[in-house]
Coordinates of C-alpha atoms in Angstrom, one line a residue:
X1 CA -184.2 -57.5 165.3
X2 CA -185.3 -61.0 164.4
X3 CA -186.7 -61.6 160.9
X4 CA -188.8 -64.6 160.2
X5 CA -190.2 -66.0 156.9
X6 CA -193.9 -65.7 156.2
X7 CA -195.6 -68.2 153.9
X8 CA -197.7 -66.9 151.0
X9 CA -200.8 -68.4 152.6
X10 CA -200.2 -66.7 155.9
X11 CA -199.5 -63.4 154.0
X12 CA -202.8 -63.8 152.2
X13 CA -204.6 -64.2 155.5
X14 CA -203.0 -61.1 156.9
X15 CA -203.9 -59.1 153.9
X16 CA -207.5 -60.3 153.9
X17 CA -207.9 -59.6 157.6
X18 CA -206.4 -56.1 157.3
X19 CA -208.3 -55.0 154.2
X20 CA -210.6 -52.1 154.9
X21 CA -214.2 -52.7 153.6
X22 CA -217.0 -50.2 154.0
X23 CA -219.3 -52.3 151.9
X24 CA -220.3 -56.0 152.1
X25 CA -217.2 -58.0 151.5
X26 CA -217.0 -60.1 148.3
X27 CA -214.6 -62.7 149.8
X28 CA -216.5 -65.5 151.6
X29 CA -215.5 -66.1 155.2
X30 CA -215.9 -69.8 154.6
X31 CA -213.1 -69.5 152.0
X32 CA -210.9 -67.7 154.5
X33 CA -211.5 -70.4 157.0
X34 CA -210.7 -73.0 154.5
X35 CA -207.3 -71.3 153.9
X36 CA -206.8 -71.2 157.7
X37 CA -207.5 -74.9 158.0
X38 CA -204.5 -75.6 155.9
X39 CA -202.3 -74.0 158.5
X40 CA -203.7 -75.5 161.6
X41 CA -204.1 -79.1 162.7
X42 CA -207.2 -78.5 164.8
X43 CA -209.5 -81.2 166.3
X44 CA -213.0 -81.2 165.0
X45 CA -215.6 -82.6 167.3
X46 CA -219.0 -83.4 165.8
X47 CA -222.1 -84.0 167.9
X48 CA -224.9 -86.2 166.7
X49 CA -228.3 -86.5 168.2
X50 CA -229.4 -89.5 166.1
X51 CA -231.5 -91.7 168.4
X52 CA -230.4 -94.8 166.5
X53 CA -228.6 -97.3 168.8
X54 CA -226.4 -98.6 165.9
X55 CA -223.6 -96.3 167.0
X56 CA -223.2 -98.2 170.2
X57 CA -221.0 -100.8 168.3
X58 CA -218.5 -98.1 167.3
X59 CA -218.2 -96.2 170.6
X60 CA -215.0 -96.8 172.6
X61 CA -216.5 -95.1 175.7
X62 CA -220.0 -94.4 177.1
X63 CA -221.1 -91.7 179.6
X64 CA -224.4 -92.2 181.4
X65 CA -225.6 -88.9 183.0
X66 CA -228.6 -88.1 185.1
X67 CA -229.8 -87.3 188.6
X68 CA -228.5 -89.8 191.2
X69 CA -231.9 -91.2 191.8
X70 CA -232.6 -91.5 188.1
X71 CA -229.4 -93.4 187.5
X72 CA -230.3 -95.9 190.2
X73 CA -233.6 -96.7 188.4
X74 CA -231.7 -97.3 185.1
X75 CA -229.1 -99.5 186.8
X76 CA -231.9 -101.7 188.2
X77 CA -233.2 -102.4 184.7
X78 CA -230.6 -105.1 183.9
X79 CA -232.6 -106.5 181.0
X80 CA -231.8 -103.2 179.1
X81 CA -228.1 -103.4 179.4
X82 CA -227.4 -105.0 176.0
X83 CA -229.8 -102.7 174.1
X84 CA -228.2 -99.6 175.8
X85 CA -224.5 -100.5 175.8
X86 CA -224.2 -103.2 173.1
X87 CA -222.6 -105.5 175.8
X88 CA -223.6 -106.7 179.3
X89 CA -221.5 -105.2 182.1
X90 CA -221.8 -107.1 185.3
X91 CA -224.6 -105.6 187.4
X92 CA -222.4 -105.4 190.4
X93 CA -220.0 -103.1 188.5
X94 CA -222.7 -100.5 187.9
X95 CA -224.1 -100.8 191.4
X96 CA -220.7 -100.3 192.9
X97 CA -220.0 -97.3 190.7
X98 CA -223.4 -95.8 191.7
X99 CA -222.8 -96.4 195.4
X100 CA -219.4 -94.7 195.2
X101 CA -220.9 -91.4 194.2
X102 CA -223.2 -89.1 196.2
X103 CA -226.6 -87.7 195.3
X104 CA -225.8 -84.4 197.1
X105 CA -223.2 -83.2 194.6
X106 CA -222.3 -83.5 191.0
X107 CA -219.7 -86.2 190.6
X108 CA -218.6 -89.1 188.4
X109 CA -217.2 -92.6 188.5
X110 CA -215.6 -94.6 185.7
X111 CA -214.3 -98.1 185.1
X112 CA -212.8 -100.0 182.2
X113 CA -215.1 -103.0 181.5
X114 CA -214.9 -106.0 179.1
X115 CA -217.4 -106.0 176.3
X116 CA -219.0 -109.3 176.8
X117 CA -222.2 -109.8 175.0
X118 CA -223.9 -110.9 171.7
X119 CA -222.1 -108.3 169.7
X120 CA -218.7 -108.9 168.0
X121 CA -216.0 -108.7 170.7
X122 CA -214.4 -105.3 171.1
X123 CA -211.6 -103.8 173.1
X124 CA -212.3 -102.9 176.7
X125 CA -214.8 -100.1 177.1
X126 CA -214.6 -97.0 179.3
X127 CA -217.9 -96.6 181.2
X128 CA -218.6 -93.5 183.2
X129 CA -221.5 -92.6 185.5
X130 CA -222.1 -88.9 185.8
X131 CA -224.3 -88.2 188.7
X132 CA -226.2 -84.9 189.1
X133 CA -227.6 -83.6 192.4
X134 CA -231.0 -85.0 193.4
X135 CA -232.1 -81.6 194.6
X136 CA -231.1 -78.0 193.7
X137 CA -232.2 -74.6 195.0
X138 CA -234.9 -72.5 193.4
X139 CA -232.5 -70.3 191.4
X140 CA -230.9 -73.2 189.6
X141 CA -232.0 -75.3 186.6
X142 CA -233.6 -78.5 188.1
X143 CA -230.9 -80.6 186.3
X144 CA -228.1 -78.2 187.2
X145 CA -227.0 -77.8 183.6
X146 CA -223.8 -76.0 184.5
X147 CA -222.7 -79.1 186.4
X148 CA -223.7 -81.3 183.5
X149 CA -221.4 -79.4 181.2
X150 CA -218.5 -79.6 183.7
X151 CA -219.0 -83.4 184.3
X152 CA -219.1 -84.2 180.6
X153 CA -216.1 -82.0 179.8
X154 CA -214.0 -83.7 182.5
X155 CA -215.2 -87.2 181.7
X156 CA -214.7 -87.5 178.0
X157 CA -211.2 -88.9 177.6
X158 CA -209.2 -91.1 175.3
X159 CA -209.7 -91.6 171.6
X160 CA -212.5 -92.8 169.4
X161 CA -216.3 -92.2 169.3
X162 CA -218.1 -91.4 172.5
X163 CA -221.6 -92.2 173.4
X164 CA -223.5 -90.1 175.9
X165 CA -226.7 -91.5 177.4
X166 CA -228.7 -88.7 179.1
X167 CA -231.5 -89.8 181.5
X168 CA -234.1 -87.1 181.6
X169 CA -237.4 -86.8 183.4
X170 CA -240.3 -86.5 181.1
X171 CA -241.1 -82.9 182.0
X172 CA -237.8 -81.4 180.9
X173 CA -237.3 -80.3 177.3
X174 CA -234.3 -81.6 175.5
X175 CA -233.0 -78.4 173.9
X176 CA -231.5 -76.9 177.0
X177 CA -229.8 -80.2 177.8
X178 CA -228.3 -80.4 174.3
X179 CA -227.0 -76.9 174.7
X180 CA -225.3 -77.8 178.0
X181 CA -223.7 -80.8 176.4
X182 CA -222.4 -78.9 173.4
X183 CA -220.6 -76.4 175.6
X184 CA -218.3 -79.2 176.7
X185 CA -216.8 -79.4 173.1
X186 CA -215.4 -76.1 171.9
X187 CA -215.1 -75.6 168.2
X188 CA -212.5 -72.9 167.8
X189 CA -208.9 -73.9 167.9
X190 CA -205.7 -72.4 166.3
X191 CA -203.1 -74.8 167.7
X192 CA -200.7 -75.7 165.0
X193 CA -200.4 -79.4 165.9
X194 CA -202.0 -82.1 168.1
X195 CA -200.0 -83.0 171.1
X196 CA -200.3 -84.8 174.3
X197 CA -200.2 -82.6 177.3
X198 CA -200.4 -83.1 181.1
X199 CA -201.5 -79.6 181.9
X200 CA -204.6 -79.2 179.8
X201 CA -205.8 -76.1 181.6
X202 CA -209.0 -75.2 183.3
X203 CA -211.3 -76.0 180.4
X204 CA -209.8 -79.4 179.9
X205 CA -209.8 -79.3 176.1
X206 CA -207.0 -81.8 175.8
X207 CA -207.8 -83.9 178.9
X208 CA -204.2 -85.1 178.9
X209 CA -204.7 -87.1 175.8
X210 CA -203.5 -86.8 172.2
X211 CA -206.1 -84.9 170.1
X212 CA -207.9 -86.7 167.3
X213 CA -209.3 -85.2 164.2
X214 CA -213.1 -85.4 163.5
X215 CA -214.1 -87.0 166.7
X216 CA -217.8 -88.1 167.0
X217 CA -220.0 -87.6 170.1
X218 CA -223.2 -89.5 169.9
X219 CA -226.0 -88.3 172.2
X220 CA -229.0 -90.5 173.1
X221 CA -231.8 -89.3 175.4
X222 CA -233.6 -91.8 177.7
X223 CA -237.0 -91.2 179.2
X224 CA -237.9 -91.9 182.8
X225 CA -238.5 -95.6 181.9
X226 CA -235.1 -95.9 180.3
X227 CA -236.5 -95.9 176.7
X228 CA -234.7 -94.1 173.9
X229 CA -236.5 -90.8 173.0
X230 CA -237.2 -90.8 169.2
X231 CA -239.6 -87.9 168.9
X232 CA -238.3 -86.0 165.9
X233 CA -239.6 -82.6 167.1
X234 CA -237.7 -83.0 170.4
X235 CA -234.6 -84.3 168.7
X236 CA -234.5 -81.5 166.2
X237 CA -234.9 -79.0 168.9
X238 CA -231.9 -80.5 170.7
X239 CA -229.9 -80.5 167.5
X240 CA -230.6 -76.9 166.6
X241 CA -230.1 -75.6 170.1
X242 CA -226.7 -77.3 170.2
X243 CA -225.7 -75.8 166.9
X244 CA -226.8 -72.4 168.1
X245 CA -224.7 -72.7 171.2
X246 CA -221.7 -73.9 169.3
X247 CA -222.0 -71.1 166.8
X248 CA -222.1 -68.5 169.6
X249 CA -219.1 -70.2 171.4
X250 CA -217.1 -70.2 168.2
X251 CA -217.7 -66.5 167.6
X252 CA -216.8 -65.5 171.1
X253 CA -213.6 -67.6 171.0
X254 CA -212.4 -66.3 167.6
X255 CA -209.6 -63.7 167.9
X256 CA -210.4 -60.2 166.8
X257 CA -207.9 -60.2 163.9
X258 CA -210.1 -62.8 162.2
X259 CA -213.6 -61.8 163.6
X260 CA -213.7 -58.2 162.6
X261 CA -217.0 -56.2 162.3
X262 CA -217.0 -57.0 158.6
X263 CA -216.3 -60.7 159.1
X264 CA -219.1 -60.9 161.7
X265 CA -221.6 -59.4 159.3
X266 CA -220.4 -61.9 156.7
X267 CA -221.2 -64.7 159.1
X268 CA -224.8 -63.5 159.1
X269 CA -224.9 -63.6 155.3
X270 CA -223.4 -67.1 155.3
X271 CA -226.0 -68.3 157.7
X272 CA -229.1 -66.9 155.9
X273 CA -228.4 -66.0 152.3
X274 CA -230.1 -69.1 151.1
X275 CA -233.1 -68.9 153.5
X276 CA -236.0 -66.9 152.0
X277 CA -237.6 -66.4 155.4
X278 CA -234.8 -64.1 156.5
X279 CA -234.0 -60.6 155.1
X280 CA -230.8 -58.8 155.9
X281 CA -230.1 -55.0 155.8
X282 CA -226.8 -53.3 156.8
X283 CA -226.0 -49.7 157.6
X284 CA -222.2 -49.3 157.4
X285 CA -219.5 -46.7 158.1
X286 CA -220.2 -43.2 157.1
X287 CA -223.9 -44.1 156.4
X288 CA -224.3 -44.5 160.1
X289 CA -223.2 -41.0 160.7
X290 CA -225.4 -39.6 157.9
X291 CA -228.5 -41.4 159.3
X292 CA -227.9 -40.3 162.9
X293 CA -226.6 -43.5 164.6
X294 CA -224.1 -41.4 166.6
X295 CA -223.5 -44.1 169.2
X296 CA -222.5 -47.0 166.8
X297 CA -220.6 -44.6 164.5
X298 CA -218.5 -42.8 167.1
X299 CA -217.6 -46.0 169.0
X300 CA -216.3 -47.7 165.9
X301 CA -215.0 -44.9 163.7
X302 CA -211.4 -45.2 165.0
X303 CA -211.0 -48.8 163.8
X304 CA -209.6 -50.2 160.6
X305 CA -212.9 -52.0 159.8
X306 CA -216.1 -49.9 159.8
X307 CA -218.8 -50.1 162.4
X308 CA -222.1 -51.4 161.1
X309 CA -225.7 -52.1 162.2
X310 CA -227.0 -55.4 160.8
X311 CA -230.8 -55.8 160.8
X312 CA -232.3 -59.3 160.1
X313 CA -235.9 -60.1 159.9
X314 CA -237.4 -63.6 160.1
X315 CA -240.9 -64.0 158.8
X316 CA -242.3 -67.5 159.5
X317 CA -243.8 -69.4 156.6
X318 CA -247.6 -69.4 156.5
X319 CA -247.8 -73.1 156.9
X320 CA -246.4 -73.1 160.4
X321 CA -248.8 -70.4 161.7
X322 CA -252.0 -71.0 163.5
X323 CA -254.6 -68.3 164.0
X324 CA -253.3 -67.8 167.5
X325 CA -249.7 -67.5 166.2
X326 CA -250.7 -64.8 163.6
X327 CA -252.0 -62.6 166.5
X328 CA -248.6 -62.7 168.2
X329 CA -246.6 -59.5 168.0
X330 CA -243.0 -59.6 166.8
X331 CA -240.1 -59.7 169.2
X332 CA -236.9 -57.7 168.6
X333 CA -233.5 -58.9 169.7
X334 CA -230.5 -56.5 170.0
X335 CA -226.9 -57.7 170.6
X336 CA -223.8 -55.8 171.6
X337 CA -221.1 -56.8 169.1
X338 CA -218.0 -55.0 170.2
X339 CA -215.5 -57.3 168.4
X340 CA -212.7 -55.9 170.5
X341 CA -212.6 -53.4 173.3
X342 CA -209.4 -51.5 174.0
X343 CA -211.3 -49.1 176.1
X344 CA -210.7 -46.5 173.5
X345 CA -208.8 -43.4 174.6
X346 CA -209.8 -44.4 178.2
X347 CA -207.5 -47.3 177.5
X348 CA -207.7 -50.5 179.6
X349 CA -204.7 -52.0 181.4
X350 CA -202.8 -54.9 179.8
X351 CA -204.5 -57.3 182.2
X352 CA -207.9 -55.7 181.8
X353 CA -207.7 -55.7 178.0
X354 CA -206.9 -59.4 177.6
X355 CA -210.1 -61.3 176.9
X356 CA -211.9 -58.3 175.4
X357 CA -212.6 -60.4 172.2
X358 CA -215.4 -61.7 174.4
X359 CA -217.1 -58.3 174.3
X360 CA -219.3 -59.4 171.5
X361 CA -220.8 -62.2 173.5
X362 CA -224.3 -60.6 173.6
X363 CA -224.4 -60.4 169.8
X364 CA -223.1 -64.0 169.5
X365 CA -225.8 -65.2 171.9
X366 CA -228.7 -63.6 170.2
X367 CA -227.4 -64.6 166.8
X368 CA -227.1 -68.2 167.9
X369 CA -230.6 -68.1 169.3
X370 CA -232.0 -66.4 166.3
X371 CA -230.4 -68.9 163.9
X372 CA -231.8 -71.9 165.9
X373 CA -235.2 -70.3 166.1
X374 CA -235.2 -69.8 162.3
X375 CA -234.2 -73.4 161.6
X376 CA -236.9 -74.6 164.0
X377 CA -239.4 -72.5 162.0
X378 CA -240.6 -70.7 165.2
X379 CA -244.2 -69.4 164.6
X380 CA -243.4 -65.8 165.5
X381 CA -241.9 -62.9 163.6
X382 CA -238.4 -62.2 165.0
X383 CA -236.0 -59.3 164.3
X384 CA -232.4 -59.3 165.2
X385 CA -230.2 -56.1 165.4
X386 CA -226.5 -56.5 165.8
X387 CA -224.4 -53.4 166.7
X388 CA -221.0 -54.3 165.3
X389 CA -217.9 -52.2 166.0
X390 CA -214.3 -52.3 167.3
X391 CA -213.6 -49.8 170.1
X392 CA -210.1 -49.1 168.9
X393 CA -207.5 -46.4 169.4
X394 CA -206.6 -44.2 166.5
X395 CA -206.6 -40.6 165.2
X396 CA -210.4 -40.8 164.6
X397 CA -211.3 -42.3 168.0
X398 CA -214.0 -40.5 170.0
X399 CA -212.5 -38.5 172.8
X400 CA -213.5 -38.2 176.4
X401 CA -215.3 -34.8 176.6
X402 CA -216.7 -35.2 173.1
X403 CA -220.5 -34.8 172.8
X404 CA -222.3 -37.2 170.4
X405 CA -225.9 -37.3 169.3
X406 CA -227.6 -40.7 169.5
X407 CA -230.3 -42.0 167.2
X408 CA -232.9 -41.0 169.8
X409 CA -231.9 -37.4 169.3
X410 CA -230.4 -37.1 172.8
X411 CA -226.9 -35.7 173.3
X412 CA -224.4 -37.6 175.3
X413 CA -221.2 -36.2 176.9
X414 CA -218.5 -38.9 176.7
X415 CA -216.8 -39.1 180.1
X416 CA -215.6 -42.7 179.6
X417 CA -214.9 -44.1 176.2
X418 CA -214.7 -47.5 177.8
X419 CA -218.5 -47.4 178.5
X420 CA -219.2 -47.9 174.8
X421 CA -221.6 -50.8 174.9
X422 CA -224.5 -48.7 176.1
X423 CA -223.9 -46.2 173.3
X424 CA -224.3 -48.7 170.5
X425 CA -227.2 -50.5 172.1
X426 CA -229.0 -47.2 172.7
X427 CA -229.0 -46.5 168.9
X428 CA -230.5 -49.9 168.1
X429 CA -233.1 -49.8 170.9
X430 CA -234.1 -46.3 169.7
X431 CA -234.4 -47.5 166.1
X432 CA -236.5 -50.6 167.2
X433 CA -238.9 -48.6 169.3
X434 CA -239.3 -45.9 166.7
X435 CA -239.8 -48.0 163.6
X436 CA -241.1 -51.5 164.5
X437 CA -244.8 -50.9 165.1
X438 CA -245.5 -54.7 165.1
X439 CA -243.1 -55.4 168.0
X440 CA -244.1 -55.2 171.6
X441 CA -241.0 -56.6 173.1
X442 CA -237.4 -55.5 172.7
X443 CA -234.6 -57.6 174.3
X444 CA -231.1 -56.3 174.4
X445 CA -228.2 -58.6 175.4
X446 CA -224.7 -57.5 176.3
X447 CA -221.5 -58.1 178.2
X448 CA -222.1 -54.7 179.5
X449 CA -220.5 -54.2 183.0
X450 CA -218.1 -55.8 185.3
X451 CA -220.5 -54.7 188.0
X452 CA -222.9 -57.5 186.8
X453 CA -220.6 -60.1 188.3
X454 CA -220.8 -58.3 191.7
X455 CA -224.6 -58.0 191.4
X456 CA -225.6 -61.5 190.2
X457 CA -222.5 -63.6 189.9
X458 CA -220.8 -65.7 187.2
X459 CA -223.7 -68.0 186.3
X460 CA -226.7 -65.7 186.5
X461 CA -227.1 -62.8 184.1
X462 CA -228.5 -59.6 185.5
X463 CA -231.9 -58.5 184.0
X464 CA -233.6 -55.1 184.0
X465 CA -237.1 -54.5 182.6
X466 CA -239.8 -51.9 182.7
X467 CA -242.5 -54.5 183.4
X468 CA -242.8 -56.7 186.5
X469 CA -244.5 -59.5 184.6
X470 CA -241.7 -59.5 182.0
X471 CA -239.2 -59.8 184.9
X472 CA -241.0 -63.0 186.0
X473 CA -241.2 -64.3 182.5
X474 CA -237.4 -63.8 182.0
X475 CA -236.5 -65.6 185.2
X476 CA -238.7 -68.5 184.3
X477 CA -237.2 -68.6 180.8
X478 CA -233.8 -68.8 182.4
X479 CA -234.8 -71.7 184.7
X480 CA -236.2 -73.6 181.7
X481 CA -233.3 -72.9 179.3
X482 CA -230.4 -73.1 181.8
X483 CA -229.4 -69.6 180.9
X484 CA -230.0 -68.4 184.4
X485 CA -230.8 -64.8 185.2
X486 CA -231.9 -62.7 188.2
X487 CA -233.5 -59.2 188.5
X488 CA -231.7 -56.0 189.2
X489 CA -233.0 -53.0 191.1
X490 CA -235.4 -51.1 188.8
X491 CA -235.6 -47.4 189.8
X492 CA -234.8 -45.0 187.0
X493 CA -236.2 -42.0 188.8
X494 CA -233.6 -42.6 191.6
X495 CA -230.6 -43.6 189.5
X496 CA -230.7 -41.5 186.3
X497 CA -229.2 -38.6 188.2
X498 CA -225.9 -40.4 188.0
X499 CA -225.6 -39.4 184.3
X500 CA -226.2 -35.7 184.9
X501 CA -224.2 -33.4 182.5
X502 CA -223.7 -29.7 182.6
X503 CA -223.5 -29.4 178.8
X504 CA -225.5 -32.3 177.3
X505 CA -228.6 -34.4 178.0
X506 CA -226.5 -36.9 179.9
X507 CA -223.1 -38.4 180.4
X508 CA -222.4 -42.0 179.4
X509 CA -220.8 -43.2 182.7
X510 CA -222.0 -42.9 186.3
X511 CA -220.8 -40.4 188.8
X512 CA -220.9 -42.8 191.7
X513 CA -219.8 -46.4 190.9
X514 CA -221.1 -47.7 194.2
X515 CA -224.7 -46.6 193.5
X516 CA -226.3 -49.6 191.7
X517 CA -223.9 -49.3 188.8
X518 CA -225.3 -52.3 186.9
X519 CA -228.8 -51.0 187.0
X520 CA -227.6 -47.5 186.0
X521 CA -226.0 -48.9 182.8
X522 CA -229.3 -50.5 181.9
X523 CA -231.3 -47.4 182.6
X524 CA -229.0 -45.4 180.3
X525 CA -230.1 -47.7 177.4
X526 CA -233.8 -47.4 178.6
X527 CA -233.6 -43.6 178.4
X528 CA -233.3 -43.9 174.6
X529 CA -236.5 -45.9 174.1
X530 CA -239.1 -43.9 172.1
X531 CA -241.8 -42.4 174.3
X532 CA -244.6 -43.5 172.0
X533 CA -243.4 -47.2 172.4
X534 CA -243.8 -46.8 176.2
X535 CA -247.2 -45.2 175.7
X536 CA -248.4 -48.2 173.8
X537 CA -247.2 -50.4 176.7
X538 CA -244.2 -51.9 174.9
X539 CA -241.9 -54.1 176.9
X540 CA -238.1 -53.8 177.2
X541 CA -235.8 -56.4 178.7
X542 CA -232.1 -55.8 179.3
X543 CA -229.8 -58.8 179.8
X544 CA -226.2 -58.1 181.1
X545 CA -224.4 -61.4 180.8
X546 CA -220.7 -60.3 181.3
X547 CA -220.2 -63.1 183.9
X548 CA -222.0 -66.1 182.3
X549 CA -220.9 -65.2 178.8
X550 CA -217.5 -66.9 179.3
X551 CA -215.8 -69.4 181.5
X552 CA -212.1 -70.4 181.7
X553 CA -211.3 -68.2 178.7
X554 CA -213.9 -69.9 176.6
X555 CA -217.3 -68.7 175.4
X556 CA -220.3 -70.5 176.9
X557 CA -222.9 -69.7 174.3
X558 CA -225.0 -67.9 176.9
X559 CA -228.1 -66.4 175.5
X560 CA -229.0 -69.0 172.9
X561 CA -231.3 -70.9 175.2
X562 CA -232.7 -67.8 176.8
X563 CA -233.7 -66.5 173.4
X564 CA -235.2 -69.8 172.3
X565 CA -237.3 -69.9 175.5
X566 CA -238.4 -66.3 175.2
X567 CA -239.6 -66.7 171.6
X568 CA -241.3 -70.0 172.2
X569 CA -239.3 -72.1 169.8
X570 CA -240.9 -75.5 168.9
X571 CA -239.8 -78.4 171.1
X572 CA -237.8 -76.1 173.4
X573 CA -240.0 -74.9 176.1
X574 CA -241.9 -78.1 176.6
X575 CA -241.8 -81.8 175.7
X576 CA -244.1 -83.1 173.0

């Protein structure tokens, strides 16, 4: 047996993380993070969307990114070189770089150039052209935002401030582009020291270079004529979209010992306690059982930290509402927040369990989108419901063969405790459709099934909805936001038989896994929608984002952009 010494600070962190709390915690999560920061030498990357060109003098490298044809137009504007770069690279250099890359694929070219120009002489500058495809297929964002993220991530190298010039056509909003850029710079890090490494891994966090604290990334948008975009509404939309994505990414990346159900709830309070447009309500622990939330309670009752349903309501200020805005109904967002999923008593394998800290990606995505929508003062009432629980193993864990009663009143025979997400979401959807008379759209988002990846892949979420027009709206919102999605088979009358039970209203997992399994999981949630809500023509949209929610062991912030597009956030769905 090996015994190691534990510092008092580390012991305090362990005690704080293990403490059971069935009420709102009194310790601030910010304080806990401050204590953590004393133990880890993590790199902090800050992203600025200040359109000022003054930062060009401080940058040690510059990325210029855009479609291949758009970059060519910019390169031909030689009179703008000094105003854009702060120095005058030889025109032949940029032309040669452009000619070396293809317009048929996403690729990049870089060169170290002398900084000759009217500015004070500086060290040689790393200049990179990142070329996006000229054309994409109909199910991809026109600027192929996934490729943009990958190019930026692989191209930002070395030390010092980085400047990114993004060439955008006038018809594309800046918010989705900012979200794609922010994905390239993960926030969460628990490495104990900075070090140079040659095997940075798939996500390229280190890029083979020594990490530097408090690095600055300055983003400047250029319109189709190469002019700096300075519209404050558009810039603010970009800023808040990026912050929402980085929030969602950080939450998904945080390990479950730190991001418990209690800590997740505290995140919500930290975000909105000083914002009088948002109210927060929590139903925690035994109170869930008493009030009939059998899904959330039973999934989370075996864990050290209690399960909880967090309900947030954003009411827009009167001064941002027009008469048309006031007539809009509210939209309700629901997020699956399983902070860790062992599979419960239907325990996952060692390999299958690793990465299950990402099982709260749906809750992170809708929270990031909600936070950005609130800060942008979106002129629409928005509710957010987070189903927070840890599907843990313990003496109180729900058993396979147990029968639980959901908030809808329906009984469910548990035949797979690892199909827990649909149980918690069903309670929230039932609550929303029973009690929110001013809402005509409920959107639930979840890393729900592995079958989603088989159905729609790693970049497109799978969507299921009771309305054909809502299906079209969601696909369009995905193409605008870059959070791509694609419809599943909608046929509850054909698929609900998969949940038949001899002793309860239904089972929670399908009988035949080869019969549209991903659609079935969504239909289970749909079966708990209140019938009166359907009678008044209420809409329901299910988003299974198990695939696009993470990439190379990092959260992607999927869902933030989709939410912002669906709620019509200012400066996000269209250019000013």
